[in-house]
CSV table of C-alpha atoms and ligand atoms in Angstrom, one decimal:
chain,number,residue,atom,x,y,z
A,1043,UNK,CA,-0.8,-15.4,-3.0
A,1044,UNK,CA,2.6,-16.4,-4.4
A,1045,UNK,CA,5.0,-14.8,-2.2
A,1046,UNK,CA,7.5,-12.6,-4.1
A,1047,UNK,CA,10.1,-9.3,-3.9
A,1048,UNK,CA,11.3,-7.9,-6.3
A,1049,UNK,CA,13.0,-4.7,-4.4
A,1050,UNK,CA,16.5,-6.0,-2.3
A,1051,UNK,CA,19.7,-4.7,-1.7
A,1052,UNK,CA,22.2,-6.9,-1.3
A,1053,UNK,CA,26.2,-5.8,-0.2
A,1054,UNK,CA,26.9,-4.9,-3.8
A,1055,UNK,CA,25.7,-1.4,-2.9
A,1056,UNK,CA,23.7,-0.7,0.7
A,1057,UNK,CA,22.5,-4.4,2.0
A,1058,UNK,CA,23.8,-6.5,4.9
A,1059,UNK,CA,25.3,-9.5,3.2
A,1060,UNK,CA,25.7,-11.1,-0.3
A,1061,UNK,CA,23.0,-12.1,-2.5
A,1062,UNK,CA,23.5,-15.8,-1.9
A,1063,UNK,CA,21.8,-15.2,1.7
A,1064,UNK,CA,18.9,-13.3,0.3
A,1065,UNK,CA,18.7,-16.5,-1.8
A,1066,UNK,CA,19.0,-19.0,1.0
A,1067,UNK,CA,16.7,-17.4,3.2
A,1068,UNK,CA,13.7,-16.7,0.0
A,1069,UNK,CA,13.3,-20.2,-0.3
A,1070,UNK,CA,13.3,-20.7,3.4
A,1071,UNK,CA,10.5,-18.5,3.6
A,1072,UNK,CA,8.4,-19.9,0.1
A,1073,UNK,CA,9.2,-17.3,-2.2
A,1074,UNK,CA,8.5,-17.9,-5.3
A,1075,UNK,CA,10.5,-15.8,-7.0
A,1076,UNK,CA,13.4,-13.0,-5.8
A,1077,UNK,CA,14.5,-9.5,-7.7
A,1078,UNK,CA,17.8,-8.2,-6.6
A,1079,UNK,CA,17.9,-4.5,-7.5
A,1080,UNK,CA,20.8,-3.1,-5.8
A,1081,UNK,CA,21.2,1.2,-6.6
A,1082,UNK,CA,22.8,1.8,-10.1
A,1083,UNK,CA,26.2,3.5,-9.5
A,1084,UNK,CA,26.7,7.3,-9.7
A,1085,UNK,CA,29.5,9.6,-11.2
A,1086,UNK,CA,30.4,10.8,-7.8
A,1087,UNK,CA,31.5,9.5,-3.9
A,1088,UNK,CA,28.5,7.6,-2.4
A,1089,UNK,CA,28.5,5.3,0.6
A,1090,UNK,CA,25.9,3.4,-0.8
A,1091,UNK,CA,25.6,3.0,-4.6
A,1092,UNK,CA,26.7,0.2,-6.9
A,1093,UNK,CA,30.5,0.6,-7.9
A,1094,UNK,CA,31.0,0.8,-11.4
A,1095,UNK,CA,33.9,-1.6,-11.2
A,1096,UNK,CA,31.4,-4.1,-9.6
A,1097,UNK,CA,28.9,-4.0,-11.7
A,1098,UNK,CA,29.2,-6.6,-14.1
A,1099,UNK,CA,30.3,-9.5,-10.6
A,1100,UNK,CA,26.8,-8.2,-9.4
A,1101,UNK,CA,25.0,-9.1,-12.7
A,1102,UNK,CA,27.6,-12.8,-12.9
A,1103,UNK,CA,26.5,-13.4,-9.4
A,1104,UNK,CA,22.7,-13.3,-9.6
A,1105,UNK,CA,22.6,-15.0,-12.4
A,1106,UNK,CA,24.8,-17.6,-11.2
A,1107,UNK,CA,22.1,-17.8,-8.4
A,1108,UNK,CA,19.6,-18.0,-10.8
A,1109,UNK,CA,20.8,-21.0,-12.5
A,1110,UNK,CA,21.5,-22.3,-8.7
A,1111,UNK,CA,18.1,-22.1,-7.4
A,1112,UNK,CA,15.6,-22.6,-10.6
A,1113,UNK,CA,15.5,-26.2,-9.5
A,1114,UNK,CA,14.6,-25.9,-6.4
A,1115,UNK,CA,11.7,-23.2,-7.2
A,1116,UNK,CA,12.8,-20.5,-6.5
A,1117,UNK,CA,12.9,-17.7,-9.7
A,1118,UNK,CA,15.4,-14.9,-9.3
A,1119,UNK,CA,15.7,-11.9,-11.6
A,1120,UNK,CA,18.3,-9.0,-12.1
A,1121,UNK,CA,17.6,-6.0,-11.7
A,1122,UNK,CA,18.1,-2.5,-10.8
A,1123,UNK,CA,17.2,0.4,-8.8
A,1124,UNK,CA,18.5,3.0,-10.9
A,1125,UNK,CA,18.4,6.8,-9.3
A,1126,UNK,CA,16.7,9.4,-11.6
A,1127,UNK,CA,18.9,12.5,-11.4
A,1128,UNK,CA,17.7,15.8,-13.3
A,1129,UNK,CA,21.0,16.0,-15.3
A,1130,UNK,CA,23.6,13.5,-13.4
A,1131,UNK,CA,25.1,10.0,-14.2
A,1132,UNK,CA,23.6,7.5,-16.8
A,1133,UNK,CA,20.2,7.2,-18.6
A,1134,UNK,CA,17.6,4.5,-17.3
A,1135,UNK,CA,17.8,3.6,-21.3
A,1136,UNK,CA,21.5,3.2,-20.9
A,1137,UNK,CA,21.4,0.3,-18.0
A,1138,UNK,CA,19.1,-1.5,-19.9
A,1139,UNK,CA,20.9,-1.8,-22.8
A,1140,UNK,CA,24.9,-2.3,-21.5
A,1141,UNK,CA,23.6,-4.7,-18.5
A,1142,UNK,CA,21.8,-8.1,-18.8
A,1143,UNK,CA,18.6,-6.7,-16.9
A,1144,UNK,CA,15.6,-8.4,-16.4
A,1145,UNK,CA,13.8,-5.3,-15.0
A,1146,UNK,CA,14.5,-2.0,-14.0
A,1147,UNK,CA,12.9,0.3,-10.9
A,1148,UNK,CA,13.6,4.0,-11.1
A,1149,UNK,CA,13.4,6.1,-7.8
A,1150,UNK,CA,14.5,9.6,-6.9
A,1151,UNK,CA,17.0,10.3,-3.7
A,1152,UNK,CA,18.3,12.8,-4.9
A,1153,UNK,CA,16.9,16.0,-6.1
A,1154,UNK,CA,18.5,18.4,-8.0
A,1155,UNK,CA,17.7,22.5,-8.0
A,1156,UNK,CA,18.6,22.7,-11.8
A,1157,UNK,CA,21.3,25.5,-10.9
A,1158,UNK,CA,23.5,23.8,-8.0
A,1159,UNK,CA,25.8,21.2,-7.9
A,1160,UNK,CA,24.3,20.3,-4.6
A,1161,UNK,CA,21.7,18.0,-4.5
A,1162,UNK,CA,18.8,17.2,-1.9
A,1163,UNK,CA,19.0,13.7,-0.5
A,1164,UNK,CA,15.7,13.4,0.6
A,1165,UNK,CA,16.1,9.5,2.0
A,1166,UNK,CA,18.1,8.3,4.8
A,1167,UNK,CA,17.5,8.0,8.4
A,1168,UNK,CA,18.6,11.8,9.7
A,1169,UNK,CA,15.7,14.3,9.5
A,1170,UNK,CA,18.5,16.9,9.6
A,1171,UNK,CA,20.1,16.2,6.1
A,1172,UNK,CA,16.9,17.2,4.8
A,1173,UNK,CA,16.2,19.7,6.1
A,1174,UNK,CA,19.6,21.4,5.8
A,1175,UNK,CA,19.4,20.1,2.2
A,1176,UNK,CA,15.6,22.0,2.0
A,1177,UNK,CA,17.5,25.1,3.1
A,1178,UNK,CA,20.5,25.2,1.1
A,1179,UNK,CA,18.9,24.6,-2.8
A,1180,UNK,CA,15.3,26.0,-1.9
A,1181,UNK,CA,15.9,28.6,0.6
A,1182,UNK,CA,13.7,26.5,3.1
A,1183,UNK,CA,10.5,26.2,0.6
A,1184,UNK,CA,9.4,23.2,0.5
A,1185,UNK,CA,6.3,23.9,-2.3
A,1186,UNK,CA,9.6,24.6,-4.4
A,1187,UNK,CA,11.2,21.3,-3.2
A,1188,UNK,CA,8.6,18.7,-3.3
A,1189,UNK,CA,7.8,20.1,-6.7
A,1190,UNK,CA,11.5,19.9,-7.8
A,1191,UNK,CA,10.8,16.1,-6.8
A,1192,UNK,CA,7.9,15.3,-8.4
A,1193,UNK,CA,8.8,16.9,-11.5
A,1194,UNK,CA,12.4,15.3,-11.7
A,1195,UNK,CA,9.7,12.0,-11.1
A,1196,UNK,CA,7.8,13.3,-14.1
A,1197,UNK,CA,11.3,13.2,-16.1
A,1198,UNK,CA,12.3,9.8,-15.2
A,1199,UNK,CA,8.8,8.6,-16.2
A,1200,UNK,CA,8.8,10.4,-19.1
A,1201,UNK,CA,12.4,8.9,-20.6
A,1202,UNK,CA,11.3,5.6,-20.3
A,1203,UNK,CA,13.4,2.4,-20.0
A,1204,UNK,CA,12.0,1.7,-16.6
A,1205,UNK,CA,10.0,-1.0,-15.4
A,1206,UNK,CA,8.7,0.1,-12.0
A,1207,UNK,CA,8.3,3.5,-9.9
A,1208,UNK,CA,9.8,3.2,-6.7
A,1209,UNK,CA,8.7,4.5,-3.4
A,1210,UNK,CA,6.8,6.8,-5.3
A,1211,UNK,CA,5.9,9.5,-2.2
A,1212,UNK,CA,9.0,9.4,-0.5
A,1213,UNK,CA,9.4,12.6,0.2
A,1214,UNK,CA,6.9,12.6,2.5
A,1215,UNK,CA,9.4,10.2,5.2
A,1216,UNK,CA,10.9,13.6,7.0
A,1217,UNK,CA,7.5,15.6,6.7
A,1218,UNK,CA,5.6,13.7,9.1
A,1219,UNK,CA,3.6,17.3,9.0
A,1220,UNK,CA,6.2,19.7,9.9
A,1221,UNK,CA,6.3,21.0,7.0
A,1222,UNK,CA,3.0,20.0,5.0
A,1223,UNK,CA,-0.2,18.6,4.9
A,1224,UNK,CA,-0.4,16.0,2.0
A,1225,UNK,CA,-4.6,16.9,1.4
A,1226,UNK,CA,-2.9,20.7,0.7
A,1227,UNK,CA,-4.5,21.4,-3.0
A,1228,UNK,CA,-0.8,22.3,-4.4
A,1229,UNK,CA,0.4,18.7,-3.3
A,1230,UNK,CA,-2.9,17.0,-4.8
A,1231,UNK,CA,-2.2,18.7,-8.1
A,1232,UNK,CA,1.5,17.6,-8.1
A,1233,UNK,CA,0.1,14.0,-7.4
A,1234,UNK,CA,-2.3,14.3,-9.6
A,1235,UNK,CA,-0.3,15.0,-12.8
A,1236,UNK,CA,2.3,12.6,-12.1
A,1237,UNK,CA,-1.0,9.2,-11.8
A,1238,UNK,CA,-2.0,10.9,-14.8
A,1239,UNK,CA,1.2,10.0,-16.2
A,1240,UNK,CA,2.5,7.1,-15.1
A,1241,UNK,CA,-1.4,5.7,-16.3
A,1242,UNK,CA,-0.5,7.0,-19.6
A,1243,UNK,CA,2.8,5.3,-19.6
A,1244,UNK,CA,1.7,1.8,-18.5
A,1245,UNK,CA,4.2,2.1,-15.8
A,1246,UNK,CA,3.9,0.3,-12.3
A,1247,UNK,CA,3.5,2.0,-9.1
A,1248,UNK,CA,5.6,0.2,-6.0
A,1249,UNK,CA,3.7,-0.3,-2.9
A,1250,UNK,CA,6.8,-0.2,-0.5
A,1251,UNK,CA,6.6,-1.5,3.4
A,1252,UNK,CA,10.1,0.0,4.0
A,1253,UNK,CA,9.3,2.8,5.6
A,1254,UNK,CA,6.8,1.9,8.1
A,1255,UNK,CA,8.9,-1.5,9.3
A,1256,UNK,CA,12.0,1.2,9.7
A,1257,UNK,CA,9.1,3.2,11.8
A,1258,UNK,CA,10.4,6.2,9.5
A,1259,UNK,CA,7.5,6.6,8.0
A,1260,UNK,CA,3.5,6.2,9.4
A,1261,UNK,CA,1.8,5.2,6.2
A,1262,UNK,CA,3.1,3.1,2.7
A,1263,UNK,CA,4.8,4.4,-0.3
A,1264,UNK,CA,2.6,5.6,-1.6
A,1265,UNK,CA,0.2,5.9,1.5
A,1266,UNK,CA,-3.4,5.2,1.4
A,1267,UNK,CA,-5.0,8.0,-0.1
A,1268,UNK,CA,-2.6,7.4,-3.0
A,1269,UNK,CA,-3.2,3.8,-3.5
A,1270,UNK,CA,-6.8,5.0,-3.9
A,1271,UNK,CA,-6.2,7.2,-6.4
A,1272,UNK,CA,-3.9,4.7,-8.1
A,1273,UNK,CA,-6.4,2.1,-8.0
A,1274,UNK,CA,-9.3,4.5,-9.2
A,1275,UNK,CA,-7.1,4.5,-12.1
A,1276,UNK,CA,-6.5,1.3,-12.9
A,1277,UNK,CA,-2.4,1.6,-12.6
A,1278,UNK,CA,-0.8,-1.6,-11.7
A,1279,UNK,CA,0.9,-2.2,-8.7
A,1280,UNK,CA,3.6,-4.2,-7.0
A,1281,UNK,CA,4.2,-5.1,-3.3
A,1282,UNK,CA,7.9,-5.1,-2.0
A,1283,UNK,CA,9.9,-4.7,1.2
A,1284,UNK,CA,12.9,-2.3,-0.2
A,1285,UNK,CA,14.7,-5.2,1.7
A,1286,UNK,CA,18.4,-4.6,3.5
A,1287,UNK,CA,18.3,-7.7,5.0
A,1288,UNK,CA,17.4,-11.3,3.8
A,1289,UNK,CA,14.9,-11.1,7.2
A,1290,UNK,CA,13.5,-7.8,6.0
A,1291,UNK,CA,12.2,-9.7,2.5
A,1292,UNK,CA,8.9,-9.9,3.0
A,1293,UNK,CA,8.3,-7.6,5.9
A,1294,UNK,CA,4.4,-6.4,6.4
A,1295,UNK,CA,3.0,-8.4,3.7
A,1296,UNK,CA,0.2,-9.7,5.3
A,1297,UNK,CA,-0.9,-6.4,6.5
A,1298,UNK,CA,-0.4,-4.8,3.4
A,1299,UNK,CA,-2.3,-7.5,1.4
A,1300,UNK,CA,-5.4,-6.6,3.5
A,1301,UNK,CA,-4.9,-2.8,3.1
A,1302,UNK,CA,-4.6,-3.1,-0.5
A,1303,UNK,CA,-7.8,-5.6,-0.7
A,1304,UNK,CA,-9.4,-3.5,1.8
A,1305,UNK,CA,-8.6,-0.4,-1.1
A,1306,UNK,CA,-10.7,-2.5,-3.7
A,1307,UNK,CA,-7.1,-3.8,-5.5
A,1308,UNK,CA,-7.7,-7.5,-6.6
A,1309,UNK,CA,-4.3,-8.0,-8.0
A,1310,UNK,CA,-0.5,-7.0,-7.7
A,1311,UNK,CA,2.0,-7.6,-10.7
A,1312,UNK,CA,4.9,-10.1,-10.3
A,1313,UNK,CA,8.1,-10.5,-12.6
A,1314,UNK,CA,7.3,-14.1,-14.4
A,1315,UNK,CA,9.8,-16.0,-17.4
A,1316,UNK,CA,6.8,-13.9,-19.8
A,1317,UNK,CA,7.2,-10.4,-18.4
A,1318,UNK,CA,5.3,-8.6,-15.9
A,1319,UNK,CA,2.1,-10.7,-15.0
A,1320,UNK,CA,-1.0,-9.5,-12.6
A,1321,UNK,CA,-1.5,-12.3,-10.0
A,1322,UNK,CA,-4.9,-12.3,-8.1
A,1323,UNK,CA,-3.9,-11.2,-3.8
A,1324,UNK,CA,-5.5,-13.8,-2.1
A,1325,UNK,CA,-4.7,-16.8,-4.0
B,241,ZN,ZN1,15.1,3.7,-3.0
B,242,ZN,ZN1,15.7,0.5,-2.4
């Protein structure tokens, strides 16, 4: 398999260390090609977005890196996780066409209640934000929260502009079953209508290591049960690390090759010069 990530942060927004590292230590390790797609910046305080002032020294640097490493093999791309929020900050639509992109991967962190300013940050390492978060804009109901996720998901998809869904059942990392089964029918049904749509969209689904390599998470974004759905539907996927660290680039590969072979997947999609191209996984 050509070895390839297209999900990294680098220190423009919440990675280690500058994108030249990432770079360095891809073709150490026989990338073939390397995405940066540090978080689009937001309209409010963050510790770990993109700053707006930065933005166009992040796009200059990557593609200065690009031009830097295309002869020794290695392909690098720009690109962006931009954060879906119900309301807030700038369209997906928007990045694309201000910013020299080569790709764009939406995600939700933040979910918002449609009548708060609060919003629920749903990522993160401290169970306790979420759940204080779960209280505060949904009085502790977490049907009404996961739904408010799903269905800001279902707007982001349904705007457009993007690529690539990211981590797409992240909401699941502070669950771990306190709070809900993920075979409950309610969930299923919110799962359910948001395949549906991303297979209407011709979107791609990210298979995301992340949060089992941070041990925050037991299975995959998406897990298993997921991926089968996703595969029984023909939706394209592609594998990445969510990398925060040029080590962390292509964390649980191997293992996640075999899972997705073992799911009856015989290809993942990889950013090439020609767009978005399915590669065969064990070649
Ligand atoms: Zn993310
Ligand atoms: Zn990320």
């Amino acid at each position: 398999m050509v070895l390839s990530n297209f999900h990294t942060h680098s220190n423009f927004s919440d990675g280690s260390t500058e994108p030249s590292a990432y770079a360095a230590e891809a073709l150490r390790q026989n990338l073939g090609s390397l995405g940066f797609s540090d978080h689009s910046p937001l309209p409010f305080p963050n510790t770990f977005a993109l700053k707006e002032e930065e933005t166009n020294t992040y796009c200059q640097t990557v593609q200065q890196l690009k031009e830097q490493y295309r002869e020794k093999g290695l392909d690098i791309y720009l690109g962006l996780e931009t954060d879906y929020i119900h309301g807030i900050g700038l369209p997906l639509a928007w990045f694309r066409e201000h910013l020299p992109l080569d790709y764009q991967i939406g995600s939700v962190h933040l979910v918002s209640n449609h009548t708060s300013d609060l919003l629920w940050f749903i990522d993160g390492p401290d169970p306790a934000t979420y759940d204080d978060g779960l209280m505060q804009l949904f009085g502790g109901n977490i049907r009404k929260g996961v739904t408010a996720y799903y269905n800001q998901i279902n707007e982001m998809i349904t705007a457009g502009s993007l690529d690539v869904v990211g981590h797409l059942d992240k909401i699941k990392m502070h669950n771990r079953g306190r709070f809900f089964s993920e075979e409950e029918a309610w969930y299923l049904k919110l799962i359910d209508e948001t395949l549906h749509l991303i297979k209407n969209t011709g979107v791609i689904v990210e298979v995301n290591t992340r949060g089992i390599y941070k041990k925050r998470s037991d299975t995959l974004f998406p897990g298993p049960a997921l991926l089968q759905k996703i595969k029984n539907l023909g939706i394209p996927v592609m594998l990445s690390s969510d990398a925060h660290r040029p080590e962390e680039l292509i964390r649980l590969f191997p293992e996640t090759t075999k899972l997705l072979a073992s799911i009856g997947f015989r290809e993942t999609y990889i950013l090439t010069p020609r767009g978005w191209n399915a590669h065969p996984l064990n070649n």
